[in-house]
PDB file of C-alpha atoms in Angstrom:
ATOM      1  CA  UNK A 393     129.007   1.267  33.729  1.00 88.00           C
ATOM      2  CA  UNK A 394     127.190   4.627  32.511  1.00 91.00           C
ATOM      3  CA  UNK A 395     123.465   4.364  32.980  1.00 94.00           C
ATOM      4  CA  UNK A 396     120.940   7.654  32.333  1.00 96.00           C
ATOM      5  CA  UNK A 397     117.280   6.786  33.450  1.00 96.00           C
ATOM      6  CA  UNK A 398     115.116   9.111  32.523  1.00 96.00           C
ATOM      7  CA  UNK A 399     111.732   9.901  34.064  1.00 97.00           C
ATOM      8  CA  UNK A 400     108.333  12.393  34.527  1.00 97.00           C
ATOM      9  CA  UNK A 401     106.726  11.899  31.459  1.00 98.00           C
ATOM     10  CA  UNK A 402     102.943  11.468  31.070  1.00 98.00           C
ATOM     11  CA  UNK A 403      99.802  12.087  29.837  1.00 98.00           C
ATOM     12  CA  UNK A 404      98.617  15.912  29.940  1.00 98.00           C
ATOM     13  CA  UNK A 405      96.342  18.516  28.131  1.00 98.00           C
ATOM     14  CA  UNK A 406      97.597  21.169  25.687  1.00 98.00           C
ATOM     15  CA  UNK A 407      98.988  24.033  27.847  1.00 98.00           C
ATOM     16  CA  UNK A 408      99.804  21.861  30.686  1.00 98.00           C
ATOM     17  CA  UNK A 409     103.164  21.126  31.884  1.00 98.00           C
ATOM     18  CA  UNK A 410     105.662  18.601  32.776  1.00 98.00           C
ATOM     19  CA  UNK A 411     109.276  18.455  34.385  1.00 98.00           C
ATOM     20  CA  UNK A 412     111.021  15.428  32.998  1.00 98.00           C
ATOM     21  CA  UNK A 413     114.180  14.376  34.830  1.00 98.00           C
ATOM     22  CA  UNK A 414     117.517  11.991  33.819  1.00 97.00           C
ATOM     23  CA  UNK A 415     119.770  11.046  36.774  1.00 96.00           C
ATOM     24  CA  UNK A 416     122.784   9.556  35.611  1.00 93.00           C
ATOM     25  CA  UNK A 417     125.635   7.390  37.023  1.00 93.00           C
ATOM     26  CA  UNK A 418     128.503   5.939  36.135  1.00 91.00           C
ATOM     27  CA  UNK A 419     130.233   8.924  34.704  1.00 85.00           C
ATOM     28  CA  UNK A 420     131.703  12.405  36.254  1.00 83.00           C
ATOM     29  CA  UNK A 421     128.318  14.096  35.641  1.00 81.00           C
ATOM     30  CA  UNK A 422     130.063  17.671  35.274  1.00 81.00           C
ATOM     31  CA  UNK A 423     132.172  17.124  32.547  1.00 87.00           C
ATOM     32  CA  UNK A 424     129.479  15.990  30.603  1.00 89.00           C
ATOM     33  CA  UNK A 425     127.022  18.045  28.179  1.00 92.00           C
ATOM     34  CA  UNK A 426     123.404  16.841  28.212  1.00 94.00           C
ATOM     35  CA  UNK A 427     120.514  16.922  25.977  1.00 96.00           C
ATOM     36  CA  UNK A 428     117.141  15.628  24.994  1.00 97.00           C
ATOM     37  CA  UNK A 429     115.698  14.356  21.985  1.00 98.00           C
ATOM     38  CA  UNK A 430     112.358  13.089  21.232  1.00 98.00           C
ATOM     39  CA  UNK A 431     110.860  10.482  18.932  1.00 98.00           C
ATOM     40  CA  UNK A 432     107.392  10.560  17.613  1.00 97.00           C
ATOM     41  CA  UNK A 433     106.156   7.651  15.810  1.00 92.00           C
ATOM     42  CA  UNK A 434     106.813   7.387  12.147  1.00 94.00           C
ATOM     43  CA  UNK A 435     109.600  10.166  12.707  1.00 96.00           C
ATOM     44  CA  UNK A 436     113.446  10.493  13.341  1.00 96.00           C
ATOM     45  CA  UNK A 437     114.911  11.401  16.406  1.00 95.00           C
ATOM     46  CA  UNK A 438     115.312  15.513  16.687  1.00 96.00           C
ATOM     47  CA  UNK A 439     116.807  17.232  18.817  1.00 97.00           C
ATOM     48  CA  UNK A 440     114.860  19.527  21.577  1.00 98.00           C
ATOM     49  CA  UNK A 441     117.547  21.187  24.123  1.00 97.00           C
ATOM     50  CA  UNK A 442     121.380  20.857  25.129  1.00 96.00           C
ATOM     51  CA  UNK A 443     123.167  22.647  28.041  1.00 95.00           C
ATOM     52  CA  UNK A 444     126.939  22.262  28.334  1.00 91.00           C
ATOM     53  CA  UNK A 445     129.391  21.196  30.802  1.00 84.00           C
ATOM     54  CA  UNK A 446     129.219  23.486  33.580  1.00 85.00           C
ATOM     55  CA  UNK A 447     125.502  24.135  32.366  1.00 86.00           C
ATOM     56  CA  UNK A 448     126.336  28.032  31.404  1.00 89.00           C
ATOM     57  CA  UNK A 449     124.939  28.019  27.671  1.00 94.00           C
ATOM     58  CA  UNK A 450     122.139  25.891  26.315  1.00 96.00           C
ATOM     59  CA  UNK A 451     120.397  25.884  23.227  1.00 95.00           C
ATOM     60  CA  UNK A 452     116.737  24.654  21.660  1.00 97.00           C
ATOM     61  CA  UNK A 453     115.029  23.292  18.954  1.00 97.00           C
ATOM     62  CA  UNK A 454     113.070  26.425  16.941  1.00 97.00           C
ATOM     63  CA  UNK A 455     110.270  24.284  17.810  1.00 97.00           C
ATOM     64  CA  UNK A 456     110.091  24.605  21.853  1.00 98.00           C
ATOM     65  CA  UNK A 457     112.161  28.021  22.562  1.00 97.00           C
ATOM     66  CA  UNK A 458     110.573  29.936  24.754  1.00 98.00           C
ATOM     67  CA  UNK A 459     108.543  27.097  26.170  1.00 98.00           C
ATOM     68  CA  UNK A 460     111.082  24.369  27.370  1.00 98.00           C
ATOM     69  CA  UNK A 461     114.375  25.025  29.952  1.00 98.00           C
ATOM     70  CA  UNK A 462     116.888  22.486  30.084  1.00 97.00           C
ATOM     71  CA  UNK A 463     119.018  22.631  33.352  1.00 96.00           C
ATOM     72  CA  UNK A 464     121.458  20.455  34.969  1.00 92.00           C
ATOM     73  CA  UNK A 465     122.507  19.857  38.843  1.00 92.00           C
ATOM     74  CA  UNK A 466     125.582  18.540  38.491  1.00 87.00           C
ATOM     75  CA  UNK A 467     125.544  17.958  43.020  1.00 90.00           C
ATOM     76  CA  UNK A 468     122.625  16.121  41.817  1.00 93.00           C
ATOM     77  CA  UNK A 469     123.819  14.175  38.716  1.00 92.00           C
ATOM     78  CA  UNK A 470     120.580  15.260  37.278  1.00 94.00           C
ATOM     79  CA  UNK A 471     119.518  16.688  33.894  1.00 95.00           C
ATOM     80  CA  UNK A 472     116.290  18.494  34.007  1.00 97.00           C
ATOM     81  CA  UNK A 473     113.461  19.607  31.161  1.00 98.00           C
ATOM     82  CA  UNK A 474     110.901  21.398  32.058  1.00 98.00           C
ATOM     83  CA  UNK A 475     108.104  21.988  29.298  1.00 98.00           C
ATOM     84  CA  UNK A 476     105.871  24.034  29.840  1.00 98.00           C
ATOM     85  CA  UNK A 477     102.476  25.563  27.062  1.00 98.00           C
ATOM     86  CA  UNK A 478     102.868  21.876  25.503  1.00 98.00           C
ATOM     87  CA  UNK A 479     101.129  20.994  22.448  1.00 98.00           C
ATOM     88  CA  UNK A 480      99.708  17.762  20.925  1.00 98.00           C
ATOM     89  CA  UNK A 481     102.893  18.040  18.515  1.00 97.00           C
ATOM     90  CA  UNK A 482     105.003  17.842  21.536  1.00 98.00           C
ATOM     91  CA  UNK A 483     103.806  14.236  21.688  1.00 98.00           C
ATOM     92  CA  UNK A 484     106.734  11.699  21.655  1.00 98.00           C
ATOM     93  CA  UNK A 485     109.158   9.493  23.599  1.00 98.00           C
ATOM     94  CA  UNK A 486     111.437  11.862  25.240  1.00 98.00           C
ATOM     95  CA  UNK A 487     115.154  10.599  25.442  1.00 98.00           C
ATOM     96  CA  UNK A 488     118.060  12.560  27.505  1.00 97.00           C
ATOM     97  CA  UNK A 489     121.784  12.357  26.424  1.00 96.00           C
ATOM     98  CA  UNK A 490     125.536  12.641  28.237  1.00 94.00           C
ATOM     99  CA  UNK A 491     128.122  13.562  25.961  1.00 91.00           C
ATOM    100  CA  UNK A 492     131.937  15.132  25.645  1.00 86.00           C
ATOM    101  CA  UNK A 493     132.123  17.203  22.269  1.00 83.00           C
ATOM    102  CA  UNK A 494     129.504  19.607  23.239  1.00 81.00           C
ATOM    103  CA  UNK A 495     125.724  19.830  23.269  1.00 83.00           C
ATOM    104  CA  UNK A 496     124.781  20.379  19.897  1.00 88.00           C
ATOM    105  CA  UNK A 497     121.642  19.268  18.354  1.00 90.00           C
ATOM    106  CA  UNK A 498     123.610  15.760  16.076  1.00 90.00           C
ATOM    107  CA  UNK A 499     122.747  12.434  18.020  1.00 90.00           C
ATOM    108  CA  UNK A 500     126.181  11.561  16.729  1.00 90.00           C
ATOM    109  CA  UNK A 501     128.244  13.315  19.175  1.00 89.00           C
ATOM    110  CA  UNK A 502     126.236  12.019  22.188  1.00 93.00           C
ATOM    111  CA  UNK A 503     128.034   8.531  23.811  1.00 92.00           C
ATOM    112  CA  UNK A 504     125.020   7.595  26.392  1.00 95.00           C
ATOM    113  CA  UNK A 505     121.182   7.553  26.333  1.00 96.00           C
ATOM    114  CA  UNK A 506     118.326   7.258  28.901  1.00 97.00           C
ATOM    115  CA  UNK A 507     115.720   5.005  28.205  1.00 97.00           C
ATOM    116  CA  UNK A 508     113.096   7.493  27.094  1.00 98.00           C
ATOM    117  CA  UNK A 509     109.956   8.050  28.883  1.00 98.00           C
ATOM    118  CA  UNK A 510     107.091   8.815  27.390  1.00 98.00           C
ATOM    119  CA  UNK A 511     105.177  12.554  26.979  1.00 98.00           C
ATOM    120  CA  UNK A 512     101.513  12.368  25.472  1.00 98.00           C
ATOM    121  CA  UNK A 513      99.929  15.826  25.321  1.00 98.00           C
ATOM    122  CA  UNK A 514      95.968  15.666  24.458  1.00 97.00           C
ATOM    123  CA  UNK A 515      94.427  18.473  22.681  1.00 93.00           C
TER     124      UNK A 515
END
């Protein structure tokens, strides 16, 4: 049973910062790519950062390079996200993802999904 519970979202300013987290179980974490999406209301999900297996490449949305960093502990079985200048467009349930073909930014490739947490930046 694969389960990916997500967490560390919250309400902050614009410019703050927050470190959201997705421990997962039920699956050999390492061979695994992860990534997050987010959901704002009224919107599709889109895809914000993906880091592969062994976590040696990642990749990001246009949107948050340079801002968010994506990591993963596999000793942990832990994804990480940490966002840092955030802005009010930022706003939106945050989702993290385990899947096998890779870590690109297609929901469609991704088997398992966290429950989402929510990240409300205030301008």
């Amino acid at each position: 049973q694969v389960q990916l519970v997500d967490s560390g979202g919250g309400l902050v300013q614009a410019g703050g910062s927050l470190r959201l987290s997705c421990a997962a179980t039920g699956l050999t974490f390492s061979h695994y790519a992860m990534g997050w999406f987010r959901q704002a209301p009224g919107k599709e999900r889109e895809f914000v950062a993906g880091i592969s297996w062994q976590g040696r490449s990642t990749n990001y949305a246009d949107s948050v390079k340079g801002r968010f960093t994506i990591s993963k502990d596999n000793a942990k079985n832990t994804v990480y996200l940490q966002m840092n200048s955030l802005k009010p467009e930022d706003t939106a349930v945050y989702y993290c993802a385990a899947g096998r073909f890779g870590s690109g930014s297609s929901t469609t490739i991704y088997a398992y999904w966290g429950q989402g947490t929510q990240v409300t930046v205030s301008s």
